[in-house]
Amino acid sequence: MAMANNKTRCFKCNKDKITYSCEGCSKRFCFMDLAEHKQILNEELNHIINDYDRFKQRINEQKQNHSLIKQINQWEKDSIEIIQKKAENCRKILIHYSQRSINDIEKKFYDLSEQIKEIHKENEFNEINLNYLKDQLIEITQELNNASKISIQRDSHQSFINEISIILSKKSKFNKWKQNAITVAGGNGLGKELNQLTSPHGIFIDEKRNICIADYFNHRIVEWKYNAKEGQIIAGGNGEGNRMDQLNGPEVVVVDQQDHSIIIADSLNRRVIRWCNQTQQILIEDIDCWGLAVDKNGFLYVSDQEKNEVRRWKMGEYNNEGIIVAGGNGQGDQLNQLNEPSFIFVDEDQSVYVSDWGNERVMKWRKDAKEGTVVAGGNGEGGNLNQLSEPAGVIVDDMGQIYVADMNNHRVMRWCEGKEEGEIVIGGNQLSCPYGLSFDDEGNLYVVDFLNHRIEKFEIIL
């Protein structure tokens, strides 16, 4: 009786044998070749496991940023060494020069003292001798005074230490916001009722997420408490005018968290005014003010559209002209000029960011700089990603990313300093002429929707 032939061709050895199917590749192998095939698969699995382990290690390394931390540590070490060497050199020069000068003076004084002793001992002197002694004492006194006039000169224009900063790549993960906004103030049409706004301009969000709004054409500042259905008037609201209890076209408002007073750019009255418990004080007069900002040290910054500059005042010292911190070189588009500066923002380093309205750009002026750098726009008016059209509100997040209310393009742009283009973070049909911008402490983005007479909140996506 013939045996049944259940042999098939092995994929590996190409011989007719009893074979077994591999479920993964659906090929058939003889017993020996199947074992070898499984061994190969096991080796591939081990390679994959090793790759995964290496990748996990890379993730942990990225979390720690070891290589970048090492670079920062090295920069710190090198900078400290440079400072120590410079300081030691200055000390040596100071000690050497001072000691040499004092020794010379001391020798002259000793010689003069010996002469005095000799004259006194001999008891023979006249007016000529006395005048000589007086003149000699005056001379060495002047030398001693000059020796003590050594001073330290600090070069504020050029540092001998190389500055470092963190440069973020285009692929770094930045914040994103839900595109469906929540109306948190206004939104009930144009009007002067407490649940309405008329062409709002600047906003300020306090630590409780209450919103202070410069309600421009209602000539008032209104505060909307968190989740409130209507606002309350905290400044102005007494009609258009220039009395102390009136406002005329308020552009921007900032809140002093210490005494809860509010500082207002009362633009059409050409003054900066403080309101505290219904008591008013004019801080700065005769200024074509638009933007306001207060830094961490309490300095007040004001942009002046007529003079094309930004000035800084120390709180309480408004009787002087302030200090120019941006512009001040006439109207123009050079790096040391501005053209109708509007909104401003001041960061932790006291760098001033200016919406250079007439130049379709945002400028950054570092502290004590003689000129600024373009950090957004600057390529003419337009709607491309490297352009702006009448930039208004500007704010900067903790990562140094710059956000601009690109008014005539009806969008909010984010720019990374040094990049050629920005990106749209809020756009589409969400807004009509966005104006002021602000963040709350959770990173939610608030936008003044100018022509829709409302304030929109875009929630951050965590």
Tab-separated table of C-alpha atoms in Angstrom:
chain	number	residue	atom	x	y	z
A	1	MET	CA	0.000	0.000	0.000
A	2	ALA	CA	1.554	3.317	-1.021
A	3	MET	CA	2.073	5.994	1.713
A	4	ALA	CA	0.366	9.333	1.309
A	5	ASN	CA	2.715	12.052	0.070
A	6	ASN	CA	2.322	15.038	2.462
A	7	LYS	CA	5.594	16.701	1.583
A	8	THR	CA	5.907	20.211	0.172
A	9	ARG	CA	8.846	22.340	-0.878
A	10	CYS	CA	10.726	24.139	1.913
A	11	PHE	CA	11.154	27.856	1.243
A	12	LYS	CA	14.703	27.867	2.648
A	13	CYS	CA	16.371	24.651	1.460
A	14	ASN	CA	14.133	24.248	-1.614
A	15	LYS	CA	13.612	20.487	-0.924
A	16	ASP	CA	10.423	18.469	-0.667
A	17	LYS	CA	9.963	17.783	3.032
A	18	ILE	CA	7.342	17.838	5.727
A	19	THR	CA	6.942	21.601	6.201
A	20	TYR	CA	5.375	23.991	8.651
A	21	SER	CA	3.825	27.356	7.957
A	22	CYS	CA	5.087	30.607	9.555
A	23	GLU	CA	2.069	32.691	10.493
A	24	GLY	CA	4.055	35.920	10.122
A	25	CYS	CA	5.349	35.586	6.580
A	26	SER	CA	2.990	32.709	5.442
A	27	LYS	CA	5.982	30.780	4.054
A	28	ARG	CA	6.566	27.063	4.698
A	29	PHE	CA	9.760	25.698	6.207
A	30	CYS	CA	11.071	22.231	7.081
A	31	PHE	CA	11.601	21.534	10.764
A	32	MET	CA	15.312	22.520	10.785
A	33	ASP	CA	14.844	25.621	8.691
A	34	LEU	CA	11.811	26.678	10.736
A	35	ALA	CA	13.962	26.601	13.886
A	36	GLU	CA	16.597	28.709	12.134
A	37	HIS	CA	13.888	31.098	10.900
A	38	LYS	CA	12.611	31.533	14.469
A	39	GLN	CA	16.152	32.127	15.674
A	40	ILE	CA	16.543	34.922	13.125
A	41	LEU	CA	13.261	36.425	14.311
A	42	ASN	CA	14.476	36.268	17.913
A	43	GLU	CA	17.656	38.099	16.953
A	44	GLU	CA	15.643	40.788	15.177
A	45	LEU	CA	13.457	41.144	18.288
A	46	ASN	CA	16.573	41.578	20.418
A	47	HIS	CA	17.824	44.261	18.045
A	48	ILE	CA	14.474	46.058	18.299
A	49	ILE	CA	14.554	45.820	22.102
A	50	ASN	CA	18.073	47.265	22.119
A	51	ASP	CA	16.963	50.078	19.809
A	52	TYR	CA	14.039	50.830	22.110
A	53	ASP	CA	16.347	50.860	25.135
A	54	ARG	CA	18.719	53.255	23.396
A	55	PHE	CA	15.803	55.467	22.414
A	56	LYS	CA	14.534	55.463	26.005
A	57	GLN	CA	18.000	56.506	27.137
A	58	ARG	CA	17.958	59.340	24.598
A	59	ILE	CA	14.577	60.510	25.941
A	60	ASN	CA	15.995	60.606	29.464
A	61	GLU	CA	19.030	62.498	28.207
A	62	GLN	CA	16.789	64.974	26.388
A	63	LYS	CA	14.820	65.500	29.591
A	64	GLN	CA	17.987	66.468	31.387
A	65	ASN	CA	19.504	68.420	28.449
A	66	HIS	CA	22.911	67.218	29.683
A	67	SER	CA	24.913	68.477	26.696
A	68	LEU	CA	23.278	71.924	26.751
A	69	ILE	CA	23.636	72.181	30.529
A	70	LYS	CA	27.332	71.346	30.108
A	71	GLN	CA	27.670	74.138	27.554
A	72	ILE	CA	25.972	76.613	29.904
A	73	ASN	CA	28.160	75.450	32.801
A	74	GLN	CA	31.258	75.854	30.644
A	75	TRP	CA	30.165	79.350	29.601
A	76	GLU	CA	29.632	80.219	33.254
A	77	LYS	CA	33.081	78.842	34.197
A	78	ASP	CA	34.818	80.660	31.337
A	79	SER	CA	33.005	83.917	32.106
A	80	ILE	CA	33.879	83.726	35.807
A	81	GLU	CA	37.530	83.080	34.918
A	82	ILE	CA	37.544	86.112	32.605
A	83	ILE	CA	35.971	88.276	35.315
A	84	GLN	CA	38.411	87.001	37.957
A	85	LYS	CA	41.428	87.610	35.702
A	86	LYS	CA	40.195	91.089	34.809
A	87	ALA	CA	39.493	91.913	38.467
A	88	GLU	CA	42.900	90.607	39.576
A	89	ASN	CA	44.643	92.636	36.894
A	90	CYS	CA	42.759	95.780	37.924
A	91	ARG	CA	43.624	95.144	41.578
A	92	LYS	CA	47.328	94.803	40.761
A	93	ILE	CA	47.312	98.014	38.729
A	94	LEU	CA	45.433	99.871	41.482
A	95	ILE	CA	47.698	98.645	44.276
A	96	HIS	CA	50.878	99.303	42.282
A	97	TYR	CA	49.868	102.804	41.213
A	98	SER	CA	48.464	103.770	44.617
A	99	GLN	CA	51.500	102.457	46.483
A	100	ARG	CA	53.946	104.204	44.172
A	101	SER	CA	52.063	107.501	44.461
A	102	ILE	CA	51.814	107.269	48.249
A	103	ASN	CA	55.494	106.390	48.549
A	104	ASP	CA	56.480	109.443	46.506
A	105	ILE	CA	54.238	111.699	48.586
A	106	GLU	CA	55.464	110.135	51.821
A	107	LYS	CA	59.113	110.751	50.836
A	108	LYS	CA	58.394	114.408	50.041
A	109	PHE	CA	56.557	114.740	53.350
A	110	TYR	CA	59.485	113.207	55.223
A	111	ASP	CA	61.945	115.591	53.557
A	112	LEU	CA	59.703	118.524	54.380
A	113	SER	CA	59.377	117.380	58.000
A	114	GLU	CA	63.153	117.229	58.319
A	115	GLN	CA	63.427	120.759	57.033
A	116	ILE	CA	60.857	121.941	59.567
A	117	LYS	CA	62.766	120.227	62.384
A	118	GLU	CA	66.004	121.816	61.237
A	119	ILE	CA	64.477	125.324	61.080
A	120	HIS	CA	62.847	124.858	64.452
A	121	LYS	CA	66.080	123.598	65.971
A	122	GLU	CA	68.228	126.448	64.623
A	123	ASN	CA	65.471	128.944	65.462
A	124	GLU	CA	66.380	130.935	62.390
A	125	PHE	CA	63.535	131.559	59.986
A	126	ASN	CA	61.652	134.356	58.336
A	127	GLU	CA	58.555	134.930	56.129
A	128	ILE	CA	60.310	133.428	53.119
A	129	ASN	CA	60.918	130.165	54.969
A	130	LEU	CA	57.344	130.008	56.251
A	131	ASN	CA	55.832	130.729	52.826
A	132	TYR	CA	58.036	128.022	51.327
A	133	LEU	CA	56.813	125.487	53.912
A	134	LYS	CA	53.180	126.471	53.303
A	135	ASP	CA	53.575	126.138	49.525
A	136	GLN	CA	55.245	122.744	49.879
A	137	LEU	CA	52.447	121.486	52.127
A	138	ILE	CA	49.792	122.702	49.651
A	139	GLU	CA	51.646	120.965	46.818
A	140	ILE	CA	51.889	117.564	48.476
A	141	THR	CA	48.273	117.899	49.714
A	142	GLN	CA	47.140	118.324	46.105
A	143	GLU	CA	49.223	115.302	45.081
A	144	LEU	CA	47.558	113.245	47.809
A	145	ASN	CA	44.097	114.379	46.696
A	146	ASN	CA	44.851	113.455	43.089
A	147	ALA	CA	46.126	110.066	44.163
A	148	SER	CA	42.751	109.352	45.796
A	149	LYS	CA	40.811	110.291	42.651
A	150	ILE	CA	41.329	106.929	40.980
A	151	SER	CA	37.978	105.635	39.647
A	152	ILE	CA	36.477	102.632	37.887
A	153	GLN	CA	35.198	103.007	34.336
A	154	ARG	CA	32.557	100.581	33.109
A	155	ASP	CA	32.079	100.182	29.386
A	156	SER	CA	28.305	99.883	28.885
A	157	HIS	CA	28.581	99.574	25.088
A	158	GLN	CA	30.758	96.514	24.725
A	159	SER	CA	31.116	93.515	27.004
A	160	PHE	CA	34.244	91.378	27.165
A	161	ILE	CA	32.043	88.387	28.042
A	162	ASN	CA	30.249	86.672	25.196
A	163	GLU	CA	26.507	86.690	25.764
A	164	ILE	CA	24.624	83.404	25.417
A	165	SER	CA	20.949	82.728	24.865
A	166	ILE	CA	18.716	79.745	24.204
A	167	ILE	CA	17.778	79.288	20.544
A	168	LEU	CA	14.671	77.150	20.043
A	169	SER	CA	14.316	75.110	16.868
A	170	LYS	CA	11.283	75.290	14.618
A	171	LYS	CA	10.246	71.845	15.854
A	172	SER	CA	10.139	72.835	19.527
A	173	LYS	CA	6.738	72.284	21.036
A	174	PHE	CA	4.955	75.593	21.515
A	175	ASN	CA	1.605	76.307	23.094
A	176	LYS	CA	-1.566	75.930	21.080
A	177	TRP	CA	-5.035	77.260	21.764
A	178	LYS	CA	-8.544	76.077	21.013
A	179	GLN	CA	-9.799	77.924	17.956
A	180	ASN	CA	-13.358	78.251	19.249
A	181	ALA	CA	-13.222	81.313	21.451
A	182	ILE	CA	-15.240	82.146	24.560
A	183	THR	CA	-16.586	85.697	24.767
A	184	VAL	CA	-15.645	86.959	28.234
A	185	ALA	CA	-16.641	90.635	27.889
A	186	GLY	CA	-18.983	92.530	25.588
A	187	GLY	CA	-20.374	90.624	22.640
A	188	ASN	CA	-23.780	92.267	22.955
A	189	GLY	CA	-23.350	94.705	20.127
A	190	LEU	CA	-22.002	98.223	20.068
A	191	GLY	CA	-23.262	100.327	22.968
A	192	LYS	CA	-22.657	101.929	26.350
A	193	GLU	CA	-24.632	99.593	28.605
A	194	LEU	CA	-22.658	97.676	31.216
A	195	ASN	CA	-22.841	94.491	29.146
A	196	GLN	CA	-21.585	96.281	26.039
A	197	LEU	CA	-18.370	97.774	24.671
A	198	THR	CA	-17.639	100.225	21.871
A	199	SER	CA	-14.381	99.622	20.002
A	200	PRO	CA	-12.287	98.411	22.961
A	201	HIS	CA	-8.519	98.915	22.691
A	202	GLY	CA	-6.166	97.691	25.441
A	203	ILE	CA	-6.803	95.102	28.182
A	204	PHE	CA	-5.144	94.056	31.432
A	205	ILE	CA	-5.718	90.684	33.167
A	206	ASP	CA	-5.015	90.624	36.922
A	207	GLU	CA	-4.059	87.639	39.088
A	208	LYS	CA	-7.764	86.853	39.712
A	209	ARG	CA	-8.447	86.861	35.939
A	210	ASN	CA	-10.521	90.005	36.173
A	211	ILE	CA	-10.312	91.982	32.933
A	212	CYS	CA	-9.733	95.748	32.804
A	213	ILE	CA	-10.717	97.175	29.422
A	214	ALA	CA	-9.981	100.520	27.788
A	215	ASP	CA	-13.460	101.076	26.311
A	216	TYR	CA	-12.265	103.656	23.796
A	217	PHE	CA	-15.371	105.279	22.329
A	218	ASN	CA	-17.280	105.027	25.612
A	219	HIS	CA	-14.443	107.030	27.215
A	220	ARG	CA	-14.230	104.762	30.214
A	221	ILE	CA	-12.350	101.897	31.856
A	222	VAL	CA	-14.559	98.937	32.717
A	223	GLU	CA	-13.691	95.915	34.822
A	224	TRP	CA	-15.285	92.548	34.131
A	225	LYS	CA	-14.940	90.209	37.082
A	226	TYR	CA	-14.126	86.591	36.289
A	227	ASN	CA	-17.164	84.948	34.631
A	228	ALA	CA	-19.241	88.137	35.044
A	229	LYS	CA	-22.118	88.898	32.646
A	230	GLU	CA	-21.452	92.631	32.692
A	231	GLY	CA	-18.740	95.067	33.674
A	232	GLN	CA	-18.472	97.909	36.137
A	233	ILE	CA	-17.021	101.362	35.460
A	234	ILE	CA	-13.826	101.996	37.429
A	235	ALA	CA	-12.622	105.158	35.639
A	236	GLY	CA	-14.249	107.737	33.391
A	237	GLY	CA	-17.779	107.066	32.268
A	238	ASN	CA	-18.703	110.715	32.727
A	239	GLY	CA	-18.824	111.579	29.077
A	240	GLU	CA	-16.100	112.685	26.706
A	241	GLY	CA	-14.002	115.483	28.173
A	242	ASN	CA	-10.817	116.657	29.852
A	243	ARG	CA	-12.001	117.131	33.425
A	244	MET	CA	-10.168	115.074	36.035
A	245	ASP	CA	-13.143	112.710	36.276
A	246	GLN	CA	-13.382	112.294	32.498
A	247	LEU	CA	-11.485	110.422	29.813
A	248	ASN	CA	-11.201	110.977	26.071
A	249	GLY	CA	-10.241	107.952	23.988
A	250	PRO	CA	-8.385	105.772	26.523
A	251	GLU	CA	-5.954	103.529	24.633
A	252	VAL	CA	-4.314	101.310	27.240
A	253	VAL	CA	-4.743	100.541	30.933
A	254	VAL	CA	-2.367	98.871	33.397
A	255	VAL	CA	-3.082	97.972	37.015
A	256	ASP	CA	-0.668	98.550	39.888
A	257	GLN	CA	-1.142	95.321	41.851
A	258	GLN	CA	0.258	96.941	45.022
A	259	ASP	CA	-2.356	99.621	45.604
A	260	HIS	CA	-4.869	98.505	42.905
A	261	SER	CA	-4.642	101.895	41.236
A	262	ILE	CA	-4.984	102.018	37.465
A	263	ILE	CA	-2.795	103.957	35.035
A	264	ILE	CA	-4.411	105.045	31.771
A	265	ALA	CA	-3.093	106.342	28.451
A	266	ASP	CA	-5.773	109.026	28.047
A	267	SER	CA	-4.763	109.515	24.431
A	268	LEU	CA	-7.016	112.273	23.106
A	269	ASN	CA	-6.401	114.318	26.266
A	270	ARG	CA	-2.671	113.771	25.665
A	271	ARG	CA	-1.984	112.710	29.233
A	272	VAL	CA	-1.194	109.696	31.389
A	273	ILE	CA	-3.476	109.656	34.416
A	274	ARG	CA	-3.774	107.498	37.545
A	275	TRP	CA	-7.092	106.610	39.148
A	276	CYS	CA	-7.180	105.272	42.701
A	277	ASN	CA	-10.475	104.979	44.568
A	278	GLN	CA	-12.045	107.660	42.352
A	279	THR	CA	-9.150	110.027	43.072
A	280	GLN	CA	-7.259	111.177	39.988
A	281	GLN	CA	-3.680	112.296	39.476
A	282	ILE	CA	-2.132	113.377	36.173
A	283	LEU	CA	1.272	111.702	35.927
A	284	ILE	CA	2.497	112.943	32.537
A	285	GLU	CA	1.071	115.819	30.481
A	286	ASP	CA	1.401	116.954	26.863
A	287	ILE	CA	2.284	113.536	25.466
A	288	ASP	CA	0.820	111.786	22.425
A	289	CYS	CA	0.560	108.570	24.442
A	290	TRP	CA	-0.550	105.199	23.139
A	291	GLY	CA	1.190	102.230	24.745
A	292	LEU	CA	1.867	101.737	28.466
A	293	ALA	CA	3.862	99.151	30.389
A	294	VAL	CA	5.233	98.733	33.906
A	295	ASP	CA	8.312	96.558	34.494
A	296	LYS	CA	9.200	94.403	37.504
A	297	ASN	CA	11.063	97.317	39.126
A	298	GLY	CA	8.080	99.649	38.895
A	299	PHE	CA	9.328	101.801	36.021
A	300	LEU	CA	6.612	103.209	33.759
A	301	TYR	CA	7.106	103.080	29.968
A	302	VAL	CA	5.062	105.214	27.541
A	303	SER	CA	5.128	105.284	23.734
A	304	ASP	CA	4.790	108.732	22.130
A	305	GLN	CA	3.414	108.672	18.578
A	306	GLU	CA	4.229	112.292	17.822
A	307	LYS	CA	7.883	112.084	18.900
A	308	ASN	CA	8.285	108.505	17.645
A	309	GLU	CA	9.866	107.274	20.843
A	310	VAL	CA	9.351	105.296	24.044
A	311	ARG	CA	10.338	106.871	27.362
A	312	ARG	CA	10.760	105.418	30.839
A	313	TRP	CA	9.940	107.063	34.154
A	314	LYS	CA	10.642	105.958	37.691
A	315	MET	CA	7.424	105.668	39.655
A	316	GLY	CA	6.768	108.899	41.514
A	317	GLU	CA	9.302	110.920	39.506
A	318	TYR	CA	7.158	112.286	36.682
A	319	ASN	CA	8.294	115.893	36.953
A	320	ASN	CA	11.254	115.177	34.645
A	321	GLU	CA	11.348	114.233	30.967
A	322	GLY	CA	12.062	110.563	31.535
A	323	ILE	CA	14.666	108.529	29.663
A	324	ILE	CA	14.401	107.512	26.007
A	325	VAL	CA	14.583	103.704	25.735
A	326	ALA	CA	13.506	103.273	22.091
A	327	GLY	CA	13.473	105.583	19.076
A	328	GLY	CA	13.945	109.277	19.662
A	329	ASN	CA	15.817	109.823	16.395
A	330	GLY	CA	12.963	111.231	14.360
A	331	GLN	CA	10.386	109.433	12.253
A	332	GLY	CA	11.858	106.783	9.966
A	333	ASP	CA	12.495	103.122	9.251
A	334	GLN	CA	16.131	102.835	10.337
A	335	LEU	CA	17.028	100.545	13.253
A	336	ASN	CA	17.389	103.555	15.563
A	337	GLN	CA	14.032	105.013	14.530
A	338	LEU	CA	10.317	104.376	14.932
A	339	ASN	CA	7.245	105.411	12.952
A	340	GLU	CA	4.097	105.848	15.057
A	341	PRO	CA	4.919	103.422	17.888
A	342	SER	CA	1.786	101.937	19.439
A	343	PHE	CA	1.588	99.047	21.923
A	344	ILE	CA	4.637	98.137	24.007
A	345	PHE	CA	5.742	95.216	26.188
A	346	VAL	CA	8.652	95.050	28.660
A	347	ASP	CA	10.218	91.682	29.573
A	348	GLU	CA	12.145	90.526	32.653
A	349	ASP	CA	15.421	91.894	31.232
A	350	GLN	CA	13.842	95.332	30.654
A	351	SER	CA	13.977	94.829	26.900
A	352	VAL	CA	11.242	96.892	25.239
A	353	TYR	CA	9.134	95.430	22.427
A	354	VAL	CA	7.394	98.054	20.291
A	355	SER	CA	4.654	97.664	17.699
A	356	ASP	CA	6.145	99.995	15.102
A	357	TRP	CA	2.790	100.686	13.503
A	358	GLY	CA	3.883	102.849	10.568
A	359	ASN	CA	6.780	100.536	9.645
A	360	GLU	CA	4.643	97.348	9.739
A	361	ARG	CA	7.040	95.677	12.169
A	362	VAL	CA	7.748	94.870	15.818
A	363	MET	CA	11.058	96.105	17.247
A	364	LYS	CA	13.010	94.867	20.265
A	365	TRP	CA	15.219	97.356	22.090
A	366	ARG	CA	17.471	95.788	24.708
A	367	LYS	CA	18.169	97.779	27.868
A	368	ASP	CA	20.483	100.745	27.141
A	369	ALA	CA	20.653	99.861	23.419
A	370	LYS	CA	21.177	102.637	20.873
A	371	GLU	CA	19.124	100.848	18.230
A	372	GLY	CA	16.608	98.024	18.019
A	373	THR	CA	16.262	94.803	16.064
A	374	VAL	CA	13.307	93.715	13.951
A	375	VAL	CA	11.691	90.661	15.575
A	376	ALA	CA	8.474	90.497	13.504
A	377	GLY	CA	7.451	91.828	10.109
A	378	GLY	CA	9.562	94.525	8.524
A	379	ASN	CA	8.937	93.314	4.976
A	380	GLY	CA	6.324	95.859	3.991
A	381	GLU	CA	2.589	95.714	4.515
A	382	GLY	CA	0.986	92.415	3.485
A	383	GLY	CA	-0.563	89.128	4.483
A	384	ASN	CA	2.350	86.766	3.928
A	385	LEU	CA	3.914	84.944	6.887
A	386	ASN	CA	6.855	87.365	6.852
A	387	GLN	CA	4.622	90.431	6.846
A	388	LEU	CA	2.253	92.387	9.080
A	389	SER	CA	-0.479	94.927	8.409
A	390	GLU	CA	-0.871	97.573	11.115
A	391	PRO	CA	0.488	95.562	14.065
A	392	ALA	CA	-1.210	96.455	17.344
A	393	GLY	CA	-1.004	94.547	20.647
A	394	VAL	CA	2.288	92.772	21.403
A	395	ILE	CA	3.108	90.389	24.257
A	396	VAL	CA	5.971	87.955	24.916
A	397	ASP	CA	5.678	84.587	26.682
A	398	ASP	CA	8.124	82.943	29.102
A	399	MET	CA	9.933	81.244	26.200
A	400	GLY	CA	10.597	84.559	24.480
A	401	GLN	CA	8.029	83.982	21.729
A	402	ILE	CA	6.490	87.204	20.416
A	403	TYR	CA	2.726	87.455	19.820
A	404	VAL	CA	1.342	90.218	17.620
A	405	ALA	CA	-2.222	91.328	16.935
A	406	ASP	CA	-1.964	91.613	13.130
A	407	MET	CA	-4.937	93.912	12.888
A	408	ASN	CA	-5.696	94.321	9.184
A	409	ASN	CA	-4.936	90.652	8.520
A	410	HIS	CA	-7.465	89.696	11.241
A	411	ARG	CA	-5.087	87.230	12.901
A	412	VAL	CA	-2.739	86.743	15.838
A	413	MET	CA	0.817	85.844	14.850
A	414	ARG	CA	3.630	84.196	16.808
A	415	TRP	CA	7.228	84.994	15.925
A	416	CYS	CA	10.421	83.401	17.187
A	417	GLU	CA	13.182	86.009	17.446
A	418	GLY	CA	15.640	85.620	14.603
A	419	LYS	CA	13.244	83.765	12.288
A	420	GLU	CA	12.267	85.080	8.874
A	421	GLU	CA	8.585	84.166	9.219
A	422	GLY	CA	5.926	83.955	11.873
A	423	GLU	CA	3.069	81.502	12.267
A	424	ILE	CA	-0.657	82.061	12.655
A	425	VAL	CA	-1.932	81.008	16.094
A	426	ILE	CA	-5.426	82.521	15.796
A	427	GLY	CA	-6.884	83.185	12.371
A	428	GLY	CA	-9.628	82.244	9.964
A	429	ASN	CA	-12.933	83.990	10.561
A	430	GLN	CA	-12.482	84.252	14.323
A	431	LEU	CA	-11.645	87.941	14.614
A	432	SER	CA	-12.328	91.329	13.047
A	433	CYS	CA	-9.343	93.656	13.569
A	434	PRO	CA	-7.714	92.168	16.706
A	435	TYR	CA	-6.213	94.906	18.844
A	436	GLY	CA	-5.008	94.295	22.427
A	437	LEU	CA	-3.533	91.004	23.683
A	438	SER	CA	-2.936	89.445	27.095
A	439	PHE	CA	-2.283	86.114	28.837
A	440	ASP	CA	-3.671	84.952	32.165
A	441	ASP	CA	-1.635	82.905	34.659
A	442	GLU	CA	-2.700	79.630	33.000
A	443	GLY	CA	-1.550	80.710	29.547
A	444	ASN	CA	-5.020	81.325	28.105
A	445	LEU	CA	-4.886	83.969	25.372
A	446	TYR	CA	-7.197	87.010	25.464
A	447	VAL	CA	-7.765	89.072	22.329
A	448	VAL	CA	-9.563	92.396	21.900
A	449	ASP	CA	-11.914	91.791	18.978
A	450	PHE	CA	-12.066	95.469	18.027
A	451	LEU	CA	-14.812	95.651	15.385
A	452	ASN	CA	-16.931	92.991	17.106
A	453	HIS	CA	-16.850	95.054	20.342
A	454	ARG	CA	-15.893	92.125	22.561
A	455	ILE	CA	-13.039	90.353	24.338
A	456	GLU	CA	-12.350	86.768	23.233
A	457	LYS	CA	-10.654	84.119	25.350
A	458	PHE	CA	-8.807	81.261	23.616
A	459	GLU	CA	-8.201	78.397	26.003
A	460	ILE	CA	-4.791	76.783	26.011
A	461	ILE	CA	-4.551	73.145	24.898
A	462	LEU	CA	-2.677	71.242	27.600
